[in-house]
Amino acid sequence: MASHRRPKPANRTRVTVLTATAAAAVALTAQAAQAAPAKPTVKDAKAKVDALYEQAEQASEKYDGANEKLHTLQKEAGTLQDQVARQQQHLNQLRDGLGTIAASQYRNGGIDPTLQLFLSANPDSYLDQATRLDQMTSLQTDSLRQLQDAKRTLDQQRAEATAKLTELQSTRTELAKRKAEAKDKLAEAQRILNSLTAAQRAAIAAADARANRSTTRVDLGDAKPASQRAAAAFSAAQTRIGMPYVYGASGPSSFDCSGLTSWAYNQAGVSIPRTSQAQANAGTRIYSQSQLAVGDLVIFYGDAHHVGLYAGNGMVLHAPKPGASVRYESIGNMPFQFGVRI
């Protein structure tokens, strides 16, 4: 008779191990997929880097503004501290003078004036002394008034100096914050570039190099300058073509955007503010591109964080961004806001 044995059940331990091994393999595969994301395309990477450069420039312009304010506050605080020191010296002199008067009165006012006259061997001499005493009392009253006025002035100057020093410290904090922000954006942009292949990085570098070289073959047309000084400023800026963009730099061998424009106008004998936002309010605004003249400032972006010089024929001369140099570029490459005629 044939034997009908029940099949032997599979070992549970073995099933558990196989299941766990399969699950681990799936998890490792998923982790590997997450750990090795697809390399960004050159186009995507360049878009991200350009956005970070723009953010770095925004921080840089705020840094420039805080730096300019810092220098102004340092001068104002120094002037106030000098005033406080001089006023303190004046107050000390008034106190010394009042002390001398008080000591003299004490020495001469110990006896009742009537008795002094009765005992005096020389009434005429006493009356002369009494007259001088009255004058001295009047002088004391005037000195006290001067002392009170001087003390009031000193307290006010001290309060102003304290407020100015507080503002100075706040500006130093803002300066450090903006500097760190700009550096962080530039570092993030560099990390993106480092994630590309050597060939991709070379392609981006070649594109930037072509953009820089193309500035020597620009047709500027026959546009007229806004003024003789605007023409002088534009000519000065032309001598800086090819100089590198460096955030916070204002020449003569490296520039950020507003550093170039302020340097150029300074060469023409005109002082304009340091930052693009302040330069936006430095003259008469021109809202039509067709009315721009050579040497006019051109303000870009809604927050006015970029500025260049109008070059003619729809071109601007500017310091564009990190990794690029001072060059001509089409005004249409950036969101135009308005021009400013100095």
Short mmCIF file of C-alpha atoms in Angstrom, two decimals:
data_model
loop_
_atom_site.label_atom_id
_atom_site.label_comp_id
_atom_site.label_asym_id
_atom_site.label_seq_id
_atom_site.Cartn_x
_atom_site.Cartn_y
_atom_site.Cartn_z
CA MET A 1 0.00 0.00 0.00
CA ALA A 2 1.38 3.31 -1.04
CA SER A 3 2.42 5.74 1.65
CA HIS A 4 0.65 9.11 1.62
CA ARG A 5 2.78 11.32 3.84
CA ARG A 6 1.82 14.97 4.38
CA PRO A 7 4.38 17.32 2.81
CA LYS A 8 6.85 18.71 5.28
CA PRO A 9 6.06 22.38 6.05
CA ALA A 10 8.69 24.96 5.09
CA ASN A 11 10.99 26.09 7.82
CA ARG A 12 9.61 29.31 9.28
CA THR A 13 13.03 30.69 10.08
CA ARG A 14 14.12 30.24 6.49
CA VAL A 15 11.02 32.06 5.20
CA THR A 16 11.59 34.92 7.60
CA VAL A 17 15.23 35.31 6.54
CA LEU A 18 14.33 35.28 2.85
CA THR A 19 11.58 37.85 3.39
CA ALA A 20 13.86 40.11 5.39
CA THR A 21 16.60 39.80 2.79
CA ALA A 22 14.21 40.77 0.01
CA ALA A 23 12.90 43.76 1.98
CA ALA A 24 16.44 44.92 2.71
CA ALA A 25 17.32 44.66 -0.96
CA VAL A 26 14.33 46.80 -1.89
CA ALA A 27 15.23 49.36 0.78
CA LEU A 28 18.85 49.51 -0.32
CA THR A 29 17.77 49.98 -3.91
CA ALA A 30 15.50 52.86 -2.89
CA GLN A 31 18.25 54.43 -0.79
CA ALA A 32 20.70 54.13 -3.63
CA ALA A 33 18.25 55.86 -5.92
CA GLN A 34 17.85 58.67 -3.41
CA ALA A 35 21.57 58.93 -2.68
CA ALA A 36 22.47 59.29 -6.31
CA PRO A 37 20.11 61.85 -7.84
CA ALA A 38 20.36 62.63 -11.50
CA LYS A 39 23.02 65.14 -12.42
CA PRO A 40 21.49 68.57 -13.14
CA THR A 41 21.60 69.76 -16.71
CA VAL A 42 23.79 72.70 -17.61
CA LYS A 43 20.69 74.82 -18.25
CA ASP A 44 19.14 74.02 -14.84
CA ALA A 45 22.40 74.49 -12.99
CA LYS A 46 23.08 77.82 -14.70
CA ALA A 47 19.56 79.05 -13.86
CA LYS A 48 20.08 78.16 -10.17
CA VAL A 49 23.53 79.71 -10.08
CA ASP A 50 22.31 82.92 -11.75
CA ALA A 51 19.46 83.15 -9.22
CA LEU A 52 21.93 82.75 -6.36
CA TYR A 53 24.22 85.37 -7.88
CA GLU A 54 21.27 87.76 -8.03
CA GLN A 55 20.47 87.08 -4.37
CA ALA A 56 24.13 87.60 -3.49
CA GLU A 57 24.06 90.94 -5.31
CA GLN A 58 20.97 91.99 -3.34
CA ALA A 59 22.82 91.18 -0.12
CA SER A 60 25.91 92.93 -1.45
CA GLU A 61 24.02 96.16 -2.14
CA LYS A 62 22.60 96.06 1.39
CA TYR A 63 26.13 95.45 2.65
CA ASP A 64 27.35 98.50 0.72
CA GLY A 65 24.56 100.60 2.18
CA ALA A 66 25.33 99.46 5.73
CA ASN A 67 29.03 100.06 5.16
CA GLU A 68 28.41 103.61 3.92
CA LYS A 69 26.14 104.28 6.88
CA LEU A 70 28.78 102.88 9.23
CA HIS A 71 31.41 105.37 8.00
CA THR A 72 28.94 108.25 8.36
CA LEU A 73 27.97 107.20 11.87
CA GLN A 74 31.60 106.81 12.90
CA LYS A 75 32.30 110.43 11.89
CA GLU A 76 29.15 111.71 13.60
CA ALA A 77 29.86 109.74 16.77
CA GLY A 78 33.43 111.03 16.84
CA THR A 79 32.22 114.63 16.48
CA LEU A 80 29.69 114.18 19.28
CA GLN A 81 32.27 112.63 21.58
CA ASP A 82 34.61 115.58 20.94
CA GLN A 83 31.78 117.98 21.78
CA VAL A 84 31.08 116.09 25.00
CA ALA A 85 34.75 116.28 26.00
CA ARG A 86 34.93 120.03 25.30
CA GLN A 87 31.68 120.70 27.13
CA GLN A 88 32.90 118.70 30.13
CA GLN A 89 36.06 120.79 30.22
CA HIS A 90 33.98 123.98 30.05
CA LEU A 91 31.75 122.72 32.87
CA ASN A 92 34.79 121.95 35.03
CA GLN A 93 36.13 125.47 34.49
CA LEU A 94 32.79 127.00 35.51
CA ARG A 95 32.74 124.86 38.66
CA ASP A 96 36.29 125.91 39.55
CA GLY A 97 35.39 129.57 39.08
CA LEU A 98 32.27 129.24 41.22
CA GLY A 99 34.29 127.55 43.94
CA THR A 100 36.71 130.50 44.03
CA ILE A 101 33.84 132.96 44.40
CA ALA A 102 32.26 130.91 47.18
CA ALA A 103 35.55 130.72 49.11
CA SER A 104 36.04 134.47 48.83
CA GLN A 105 32.54 135.16 50.13
CA TYR A 106 33.08 132.81 53.03
CA ARG A 107 36.27 134.62 54.03
CA ASN A 108 34.64 138.06 53.85
CA GLY A 109 31.13 137.27 55.06
CA GLY A 110 31.74 135.80 58.51
CA ILE A 111 30.71 138.99 60.45
CA ASP A 112 27.42 140.83 60.20
CA PRO A 113 27.86 143.67 57.68
CA THR A 114 26.50 146.31 60.15
CA LEU A 115 28.96 145.26 62.85
CA GLN A 116 31.78 145.23 60.30
CA LEU A 117 30.98 148.86 59.47
CA PHE A 118 30.77 149.84 63.19
CA LEU A 119 34.13 148.25 63.97
CA SER A 120 35.83 149.34 60.85
CA ALA A 121 38.68 151.79 61.33
CA ASN A 122 38.15 152.94 57.77
CA PRO A 123 34.44 153.05 56.81
CA ASP A 124 35.27 154.17 53.29
CA SER A 125 37.43 151.09 52.80
CA TYR A 126 34.68 148.84 54.13
CA LEU A 127 32.07 150.37 51.83
CA ASP A 128 34.40 149.75 48.91
CA GLN A 129 34.71 146.11 49.97
CA ALA A 130 30.95 145.80 50.32
CA THR A 131 30.49 147.09 46.78
CA ARG A 132 32.90 144.50 45.50
CA LEU A 133 31.01 141.84 47.50
CA ASP A 134 27.75 142.81 45.80
CA GLN A 135 29.47 142.55 42.45
CA MET A 136 30.83 139.18 43.46
CA THR A 137 27.34 137.97 44.40
CA SER A 138 26.05 139.10 41.00
CA LEU A 139 28.94 137.26 39.37
CA GLN A 140 28.09 134.14 41.36
CA THR A 141 24.49 134.26 40.18
CA ASP A 142 25.63 134.57 36.57
CA SER A 143 28.14 131.75 37.04
CA LEU A 144 25.46 129.48 38.48
CA ARG A 145 23.24 130.16 35.49
CA GLN A 146 26.10 129.38 33.13
CA LEU A 147 26.86 126.22 35.08
CA GLN A 148 23.25 125.03 34.79
CA ASP A 149 23.16 125.77 31.06
CA ALA A 150 26.45 123.97 30.53
CA LYS A 151 25.24 120.94 32.49
CA ARG A 152 22.02 120.81 30.44
CA THR A 153 23.98 121.00 27.19
CA LEU A 154 26.39 118.30 28.37
CA ASP A 155 23.53 115.93 29.28
CA GLN A 156 21.93 116.45 25.87
CA GLN A 157 25.20 115.85 24.02
CA ARG A 158 25.88 112.72 26.05
CA ALA A 159 22.41 111.37 25.20
CA GLU A 160 22.96 112.08 21.49
CA ALA A 161 26.38 110.42 21.57
CA THR A 162 24.97 107.36 23.35
CA ALA A 163 22.16 107.03 20.79
CA LYS A 164 24.63 107.41 17.94
CA LEU A 165 26.93 104.73 19.37
CA THR A 166 23.94 102.39 19.78
CA GLU A 167 23.00 102.96 16.14
CA LEU A 168 26.63 102.40 15.19
CA GLN A 169 26.69 98.99 16.89
CA SER A 170 23.40 98.04 15.22
CA THR A 171 24.85 98.97 11.84
CA ARG A 172 27.96 96.87 12.50
CA THR A 173 25.66 93.91 13.20
CA GLU A 174 23.73 94.55 9.99
CA LEU A 175 27.01 94.81 8.07
CA ALA A 176 28.21 91.42 9.31
CA LYS A 177 24.83 89.85 8.56
CA ARG A 178 24.74 91.08 4.95
CA LYS A 179 28.35 90.06 4.36
CA ALA A 180 27.65 86.55 5.64
CA GLU A 181 24.46 86.35 3.55
CA ALA A 182 26.31 87.26 0.35
CA LYS A 183 29.07 84.75 1.10
CA ASP A 184 26.53 82.00 1.78
CA LYS A 185 24.81 82.58 -1.56
CA LEU A 186 28.12 82.55 -3.42
CA ALA A 187 29.19 79.37 -1.61
CA GLU A 188 25.89 77.68 -2.50
CA ALA A 189 26.36 78.67 -6.14
CA GLN A 190 29.85 77.21 -6.07
CA ARG A 191 28.52 73.94 -4.62
CA ILE A 192 26.12 73.64 -7.53
CA LEU A 193 28.93 74.26 -10.00
CA ASN A 194 31.10 71.68 -8.22
CA SER A 195 28.34 69.09 -8.60
CA LEU A 196 28.57 69.31 -12.39
CA THR A 197 30.88 67.27 -14.53
CA ALA A 198 34.09 68.84 -15.76
CA ALA A 199 32.60 69.11 -19.25
CA GLN A 200 29.49 70.90 -17.93
CA ARG A 201 31.56 73.37 -15.92
CA ALA A 202 33.71 74.03 -18.96
CA ALA A 203 30.58 74.73 -21.04
CA ILE A 204 29.35 77.34 -18.53
CA ALA A 205 32.79 78.94 -18.30
CA ALA A 206 33.03 79.08 -22.09
CA ALA A 207 29.62 80.79 -22.31
CA ASP A 208 30.69 83.43 -19.77
CA ALA A 209 33.98 83.93 -21.61
CA ARG A 210 32.13 84.46 -24.90
CA ALA A 211 29.85 87.00 -23.22
CA ASN A 212 32.86 88.88 -21.85
CA ARG A 213 34.70 88.86 -25.19
CA SER A 214 31.67 90.03 -27.14
CA THR A 215 31.85 93.44 -25.44
CA THR A 216 34.54 94.55 -27.87
CA ARG A 217 32.21 94.14 -30.86
CA VAL A 218 29.19 96.17 -29.71
CA ASP A 219 27.45 98.71 -31.93
CA LEU A 220 26.55 101.63 -29.67
CA GLY A 221 25.02 103.74 -32.42
CA ASP A 222 25.25 107.53 -32.28
CA ALA A 223 23.36 108.34 -29.08
CA LYS A 224 24.24 111.66 -27.47
CA PRO A 225 25.50 111.93 -23.89
CA ALA A 226 23.20 113.30 -21.21
CA SER A 227 25.79 115.96 -20.29
CA GLN A 228 29.52 116.59 -20.43
CA ARG A 229 29.95 115.01 -17.01
CA ALA A 230 27.80 112.03 -18.00
CA ALA A 231 30.04 111.61 -21.06
CA ALA A 232 33.15 111.81 -18.84
CA ALA A 233 31.69 109.24 -16.43
CA PHE A 234 30.85 106.87 -19.29
CA SER A 235 34.32 107.24 -20.79
CA ALA A 236 35.86 106.43 -17.40
CA ALA A 237 33.68 103.31 -17.10
CA GLN A 238 34.77 102.18 -20.58
CA THR A 239 38.37 102.03 -19.34
CA ARG A 240 37.25 99.42 -16.78
CA ILE A 241 35.87 96.94 -19.35
CA GLY A 242 37.25 93.50 -18.54
CA MET A 243 37.73 94.25 -14.82
CA PRO A 244 36.21 91.52 -12.59
CA TYR A 245 33.01 91.76 -10.58
CA VAL A 246 33.73 91.53 -6.84
CA TYR A 247 30.96 92.12 -4.33
CA GLY A 248 31.48 95.25 -2.25
CA ALA A 249 34.26 96.53 -4.55
CA SER A 250 34.34 100.10 -5.86
CA GLY A 251 37.48 100.14 -7.99
CA PRO A 252 39.80 100.84 -9.43
CA SER A 253 40.53 97.24 -10.48
CA SER A 254 37.33 95.42 -9.40
CA PHE A 255 33.72 96.47 -8.97
CA ASP A 256 30.21 95.55 -8.05
CA CYS A 257 27.41 97.22 -10.02
CA SER A 258 27.01 100.41 -7.98
CA GLY A 259 30.72 100.50 -7.26
CA LEU A 260 31.33 100.94 -11.00
CA THR A 261 28.77 103.71 -11.48
CA SER A 262 29.84 105.67 -8.37
CA TRP A 263 33.52 105.31 -9.34
CA ALA A 264 32.83 106.44 -12.91
CA TYR A 265 30.98 109.58 -11.84
CA ASN A 266 33.63 110.32 -9.25
CA GLN A 267 36.19 110.39 -12.09
CA ALA A 268 33.98 113.03 -13.72
CA GLY A 269 34.04 115.14 -10.55
CA VAL A 270 30.53 114.18 -9.43
CA SER A 271 29.78 112.50 -6.10
CA ILE A 272 26.79 110.16 -6.15
CA PRO A 273 25.59 107.69 -3.46
CA ARG A 274 27.30 104.32 -3.16
CA THR A 275 24.35 101.92 -3.50
CA SER A 276 22.01 101.28 -6.42
CA GLN A 277 18.94 101.98 -4.27
CA ALA A 278 20.33 105.38 -3.27
CA GLN A 279 21.48 106.11 -6.83
CA ALA A 280 17.89 105.50 -7.95
CA ASN A 281 17.03 108.76 -6.14
CA ALA A 282 20.12 110.73 -7.14
CA GLY A 283 18.64 112.59 -10.10
CA THR A 284 15.74 112.98 -12.50
CA ARG A 285 13.96 109.73 -13.33
CA ILE A 286 13.40 108.71 -16.95
CA TYR A 287 10.77 106.04 -17.48
CA SER A 288 11.02 105.70 -21.27
CA GLN A 289 14.00 103.80 -22.66
CA SER A 290 13.80 105.89 -25.84
CA GLN A 291 14.67 109.01 -23.82
CA LEU A 292 17.81 107.57 -22.24
CA ALA A 293 21.10 109.27 -23.09
CA VAL A 294 24.68 108.02 -22.81
CA GLY A 295 25.87 108.15 -19.20
CA ASP A 296 22.42 108.00 -17.63
CA LEU A 297 22.11 105.51 -14.78
CA VAL A 298 19.86 102.56 -15.59
CA ILE A 299 18.04 100.93 -12.67
CA PHE A 300 16.96 97.27 -12.88
CA TYR A 301 14.66 95.01 -10.80
CA GLY A 302 11.76 96.05 -8.59
CA ASP A 303 13.95 96.58 -5.53
CA ALA A 304 16.53 98.55 -7.58
CA HIS A 305 19.36 96.20 -6.61
CA HIS A 306 21.21 96.54 -9.93
CA VAL A 307 22.47 99.57 -11.84
CA GLY A 308 24.48 100.26 -14.97
CA LEU A 309 25.32 103.11 -17.35
CA TYR A 310 23.38 103.61 -20.57
CA ALA A 311 25.75 103.08 -23.49
CA GLY A 312 23.46 103.76 -26.46
CA ASN A 313 21.60 101.58 -28.97
CA GLY A 314 19.76 99.68 -26.24
CA MET A 315 22.96 98.65 -24.44
CA VAL A 316 24.21 99.19 -20.90
CA LEU A 317 27.73 99.08 -19.52
CA HIS A 318 27.77 97.40 -16.13
CA ALA A 319 29.42 95.03 -13.68
CA PRO A 320 27.03 92.05 -14.06
CA LYS A 321 27.68 89.34 -11.48
CA PRO A 322 30.35 87.17 -9.81
CA GLY A 323 32.42 85.30 -12.36
CA ALA A 324 31.84 87.98 -15.01
CA SER A 325 33.66 91.18 -15.85
CA VAL A 326 32.62 94.75 -16.63
CA ARG A 327 30.98 94.58 -20.06
CA TYR A 328 28.22 95.76 -22.37
CA GLU A 329 24.91 93.95 -22.30
CA SER A 330 21.47 94.41 -23.83
CA ILE A 331 19.15 96.46 -21.65
CA GLY A 332 16.49 93.84 -22.33
CA ASN A 333 18.40 91.09 -20.51
CA MET A 334 17.21 92.46 -17.16
CA PRO A 335 13.91 93.93 -15.92
CA PHE A 336 14.27 97.67 -16.66
CA GLN A 337 12.69 100.02 -14.11
CA PHE A 338 13.81 103.54 -15.06
CA GLY A 339 16.80 105.69 -15.86
CA VAL A 340 18.30 108.42 -13.68
CA ARG A 341 19.86 111.55 -15.13
CA ILE A 342 22.53 112.96 -12.81
#
